[in-house]
mmCIF file of C-alpha atoms in Angstrom:
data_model
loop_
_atom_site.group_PDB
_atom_site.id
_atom_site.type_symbol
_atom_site.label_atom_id
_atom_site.label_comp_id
_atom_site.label_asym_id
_atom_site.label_seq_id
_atom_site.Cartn_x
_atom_site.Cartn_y
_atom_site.Cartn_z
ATOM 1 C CA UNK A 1437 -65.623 -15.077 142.484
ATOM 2 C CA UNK A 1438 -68.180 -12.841 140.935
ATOM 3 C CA UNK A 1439 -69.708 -13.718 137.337
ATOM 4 C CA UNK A 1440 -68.900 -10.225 135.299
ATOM 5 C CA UNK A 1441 -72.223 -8.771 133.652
ATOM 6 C CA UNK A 1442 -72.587 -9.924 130.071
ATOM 7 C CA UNK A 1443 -72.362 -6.534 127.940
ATOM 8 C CA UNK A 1444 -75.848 -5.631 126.139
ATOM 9 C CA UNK A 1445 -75.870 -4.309 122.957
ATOM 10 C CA UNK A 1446 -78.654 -2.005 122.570
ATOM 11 C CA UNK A 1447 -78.473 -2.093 118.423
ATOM 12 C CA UNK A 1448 -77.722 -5.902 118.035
ATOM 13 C CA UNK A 1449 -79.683 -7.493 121.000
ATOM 14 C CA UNK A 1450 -83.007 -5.946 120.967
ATOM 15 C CA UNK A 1451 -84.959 -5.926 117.927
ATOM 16 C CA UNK A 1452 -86.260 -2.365 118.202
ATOM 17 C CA UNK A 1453 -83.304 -1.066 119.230
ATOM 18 C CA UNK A 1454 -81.823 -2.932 116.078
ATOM 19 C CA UNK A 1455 -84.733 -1.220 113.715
ATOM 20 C CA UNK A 1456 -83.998 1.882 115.054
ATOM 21 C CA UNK A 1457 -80.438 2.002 114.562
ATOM 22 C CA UNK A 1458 -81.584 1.344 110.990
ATOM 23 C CA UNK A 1459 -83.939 4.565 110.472
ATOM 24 C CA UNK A 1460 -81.537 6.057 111.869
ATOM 25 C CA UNK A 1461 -79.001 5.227 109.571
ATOM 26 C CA UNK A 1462 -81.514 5.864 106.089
ATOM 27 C CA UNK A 1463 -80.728 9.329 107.724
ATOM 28 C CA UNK A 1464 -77.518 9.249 106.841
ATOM 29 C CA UNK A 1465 -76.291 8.750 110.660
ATOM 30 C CA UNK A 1466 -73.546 6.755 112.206
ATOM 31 C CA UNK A 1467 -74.298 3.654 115.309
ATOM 32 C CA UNK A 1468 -71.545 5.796 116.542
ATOM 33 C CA UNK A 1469 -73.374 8.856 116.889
ATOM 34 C CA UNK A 1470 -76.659 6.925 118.052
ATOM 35 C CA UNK A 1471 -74.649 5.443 120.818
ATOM 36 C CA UNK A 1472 -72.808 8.361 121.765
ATOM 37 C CA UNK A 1473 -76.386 10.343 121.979
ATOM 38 C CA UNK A 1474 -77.918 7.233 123.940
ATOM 39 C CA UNK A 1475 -74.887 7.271 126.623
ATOM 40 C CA UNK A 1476 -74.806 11.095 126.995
ATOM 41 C CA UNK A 1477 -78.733 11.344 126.855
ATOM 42 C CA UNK A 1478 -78.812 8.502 130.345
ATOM 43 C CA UNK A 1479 -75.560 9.796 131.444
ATOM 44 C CA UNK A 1480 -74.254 6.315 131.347
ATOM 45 C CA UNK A 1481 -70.704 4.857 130.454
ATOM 46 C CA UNK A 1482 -70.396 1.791 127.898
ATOM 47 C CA UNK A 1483 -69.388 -0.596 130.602
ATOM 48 C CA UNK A 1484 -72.892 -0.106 132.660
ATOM 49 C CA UNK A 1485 -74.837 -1.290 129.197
ATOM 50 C CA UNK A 1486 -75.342 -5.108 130.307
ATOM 51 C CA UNK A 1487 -78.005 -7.516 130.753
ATOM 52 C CA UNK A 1488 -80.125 -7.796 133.903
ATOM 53 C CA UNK A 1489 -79.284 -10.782 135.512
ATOM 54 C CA UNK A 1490 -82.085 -13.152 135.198
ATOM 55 C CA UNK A 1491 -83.485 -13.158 138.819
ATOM 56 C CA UNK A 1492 -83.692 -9.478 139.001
ATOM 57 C CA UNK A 1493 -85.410 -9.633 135.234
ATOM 58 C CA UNK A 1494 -88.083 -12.070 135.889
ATOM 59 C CA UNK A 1495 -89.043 -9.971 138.643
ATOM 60 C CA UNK A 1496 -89.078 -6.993 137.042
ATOM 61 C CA UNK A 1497 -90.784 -7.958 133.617
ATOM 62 C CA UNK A 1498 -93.995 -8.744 135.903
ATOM 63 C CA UNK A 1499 -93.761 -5.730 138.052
ATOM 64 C CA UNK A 1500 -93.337 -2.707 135.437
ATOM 65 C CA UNK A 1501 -95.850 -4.142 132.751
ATOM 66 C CA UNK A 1502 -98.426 -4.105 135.840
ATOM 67 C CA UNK A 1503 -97.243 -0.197 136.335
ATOM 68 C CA UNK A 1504 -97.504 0.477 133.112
ATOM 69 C CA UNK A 1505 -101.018 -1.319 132.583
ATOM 70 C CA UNK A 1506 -101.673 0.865 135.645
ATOM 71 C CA UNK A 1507 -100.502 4.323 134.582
ATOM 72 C CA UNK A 1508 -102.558 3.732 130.844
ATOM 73 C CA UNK A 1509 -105.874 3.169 132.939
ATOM 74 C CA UNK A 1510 -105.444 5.736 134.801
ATOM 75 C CA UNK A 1511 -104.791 8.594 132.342
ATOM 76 C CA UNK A 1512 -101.306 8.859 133.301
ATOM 77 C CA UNK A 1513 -99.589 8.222 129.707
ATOM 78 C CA UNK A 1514 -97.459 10.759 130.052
ATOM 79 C CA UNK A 1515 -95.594 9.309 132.900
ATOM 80 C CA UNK A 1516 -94.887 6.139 131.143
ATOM 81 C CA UNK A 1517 -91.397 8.422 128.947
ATOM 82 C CA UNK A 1518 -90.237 8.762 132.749
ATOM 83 C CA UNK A 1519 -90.524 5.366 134.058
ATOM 84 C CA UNK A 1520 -89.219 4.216 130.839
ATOM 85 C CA UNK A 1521 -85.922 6.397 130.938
ATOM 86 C CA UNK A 1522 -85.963 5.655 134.817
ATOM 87 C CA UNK A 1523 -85.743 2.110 134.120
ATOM 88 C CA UNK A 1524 -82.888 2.651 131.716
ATOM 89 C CA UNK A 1525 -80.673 4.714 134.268
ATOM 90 C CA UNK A 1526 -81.384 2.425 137.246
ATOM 91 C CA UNK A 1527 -83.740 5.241 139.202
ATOM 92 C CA UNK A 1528 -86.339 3.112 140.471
ATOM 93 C CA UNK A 1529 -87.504 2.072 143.726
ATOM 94 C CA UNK A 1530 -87.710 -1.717 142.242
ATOM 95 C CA UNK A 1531 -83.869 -1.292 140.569
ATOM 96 C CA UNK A 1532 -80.641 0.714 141.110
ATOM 97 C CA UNK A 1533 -78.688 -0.801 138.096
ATOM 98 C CA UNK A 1534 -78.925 0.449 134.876
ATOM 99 C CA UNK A 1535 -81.617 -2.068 132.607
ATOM 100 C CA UNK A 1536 -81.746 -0.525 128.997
ATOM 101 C CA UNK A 1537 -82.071 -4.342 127.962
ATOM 102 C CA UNK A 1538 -84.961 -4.033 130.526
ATOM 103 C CA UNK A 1539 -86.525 -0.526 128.943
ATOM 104 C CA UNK A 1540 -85.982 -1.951 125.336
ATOM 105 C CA UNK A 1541 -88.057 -4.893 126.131
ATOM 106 C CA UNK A 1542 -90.850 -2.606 127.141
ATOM 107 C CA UNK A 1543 -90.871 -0.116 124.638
ATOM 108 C CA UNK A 1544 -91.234 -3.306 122.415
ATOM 109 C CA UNK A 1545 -94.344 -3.997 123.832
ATOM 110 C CA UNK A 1546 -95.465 -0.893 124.243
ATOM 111 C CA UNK A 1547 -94.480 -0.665 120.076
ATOM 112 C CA UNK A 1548 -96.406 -4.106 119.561
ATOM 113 C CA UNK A 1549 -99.401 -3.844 122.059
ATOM 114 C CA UNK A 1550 -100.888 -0.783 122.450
ATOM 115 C CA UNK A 1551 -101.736 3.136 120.513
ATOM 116 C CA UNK A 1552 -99.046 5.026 122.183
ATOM 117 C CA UNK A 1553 -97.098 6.792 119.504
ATOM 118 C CA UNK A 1554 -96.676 9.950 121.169
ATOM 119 C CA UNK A 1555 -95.506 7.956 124.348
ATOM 120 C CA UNK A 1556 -93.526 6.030 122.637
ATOM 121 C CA UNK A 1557 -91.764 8.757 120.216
ATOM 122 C CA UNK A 1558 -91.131 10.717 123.521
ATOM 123 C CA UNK A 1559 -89.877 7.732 125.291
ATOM 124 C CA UNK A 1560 -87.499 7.247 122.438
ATOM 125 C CA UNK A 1561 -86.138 11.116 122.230
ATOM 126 C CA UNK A 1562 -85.245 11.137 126.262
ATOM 127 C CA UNK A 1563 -83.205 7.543 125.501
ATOM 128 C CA UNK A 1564 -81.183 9.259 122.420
ATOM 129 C CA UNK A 1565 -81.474 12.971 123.820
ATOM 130 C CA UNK A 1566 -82.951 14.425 120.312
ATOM 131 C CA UNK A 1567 -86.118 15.470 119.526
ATOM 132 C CA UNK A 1568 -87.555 12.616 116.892
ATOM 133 C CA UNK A 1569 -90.874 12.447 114.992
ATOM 134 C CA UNK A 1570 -93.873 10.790 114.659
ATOM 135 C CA UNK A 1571 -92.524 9.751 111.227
ATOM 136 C CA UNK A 1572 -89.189 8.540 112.750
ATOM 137 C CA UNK A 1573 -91.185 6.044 115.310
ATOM 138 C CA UNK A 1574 -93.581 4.818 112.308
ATOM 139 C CA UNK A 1575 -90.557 4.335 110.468
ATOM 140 C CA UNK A 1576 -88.930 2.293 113.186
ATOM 141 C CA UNK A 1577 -92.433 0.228 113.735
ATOM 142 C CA UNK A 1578 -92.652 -0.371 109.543
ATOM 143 C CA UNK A 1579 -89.350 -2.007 110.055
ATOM 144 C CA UNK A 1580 -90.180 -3.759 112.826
ATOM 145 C CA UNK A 1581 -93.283 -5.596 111.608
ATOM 146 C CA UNK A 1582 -91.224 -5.936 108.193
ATOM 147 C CA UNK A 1583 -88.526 -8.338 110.171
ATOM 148 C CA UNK A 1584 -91.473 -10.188 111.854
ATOM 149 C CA UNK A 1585 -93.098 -10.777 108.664
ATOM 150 C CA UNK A 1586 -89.934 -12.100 107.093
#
């Protein structure tokens, strides 16, 4: 019998996705319509957001972060939006499931660890499908660092 994928929910299990839902919403927005833009925007369905299982994660948490690491020395920021969203729609060599939990973890530590804001606020318009600003992203960081603070 095969275990059924545990559903992942991109605005209540990851902490940046969770702060982002909430800038969102100061906007006067809807989780509704932020989900609805994130599905359309990967061309996903609800049922194919679910955690990585944890084999497949492990793995992959040491293998993009080396990519990654590998792209920034190498002047190649602007590839890291594309990975990001490949990650998320399960386009990789390394996966062919869909990993948003995967691609929020990274954008977290992307958020946390490095001076990427234009990476990151480009990353975050391909995951939603809408064009959002620098001011959106420092938003969603403010709130971030505000929760880790307590």
């Amino acid at each position: 019998m095969e275990k059924k994928p545990y559903p992942f929910s991109p605005f209540e299990d990851s902490l940046v996705g969770e702060k982002t839902l909430l800038v969102w919403q100061d906007s006067h927005h809807s989780e509704k319509n932020l989900k609805d833009h994130l599905l359309m925007a990967l061309e996903l369905r609800e049922d194919q957001l679910v955690f990585t299982p944890n084999a497949i994660k492990q793995k992959l948490m040491v293998s993009y972060p080396t990519e990654i690491r590998n792209l920034i020395a190498n002047n190649q920021t602007g590839e890291i939006p594309k990975l990001l969203i490949a990650i998320a729609k399960g386009n990789t060599p390394s996966n062919s499931l869909p990993a948003l939990d995967i691609c929020f973890e990274l954008i977290e530590w992307l958020l946390t660890g490095f001076d990427l804001d234009e990476v990151l606020r480009e990353t975050l318009s391909l995951l939603f499908g809408i064009t959002l600003s620098i001011e959106f992203l420092t938003s969603v960081r403010a709130e971030y660092f505000k929760e880790l603070r307590g």
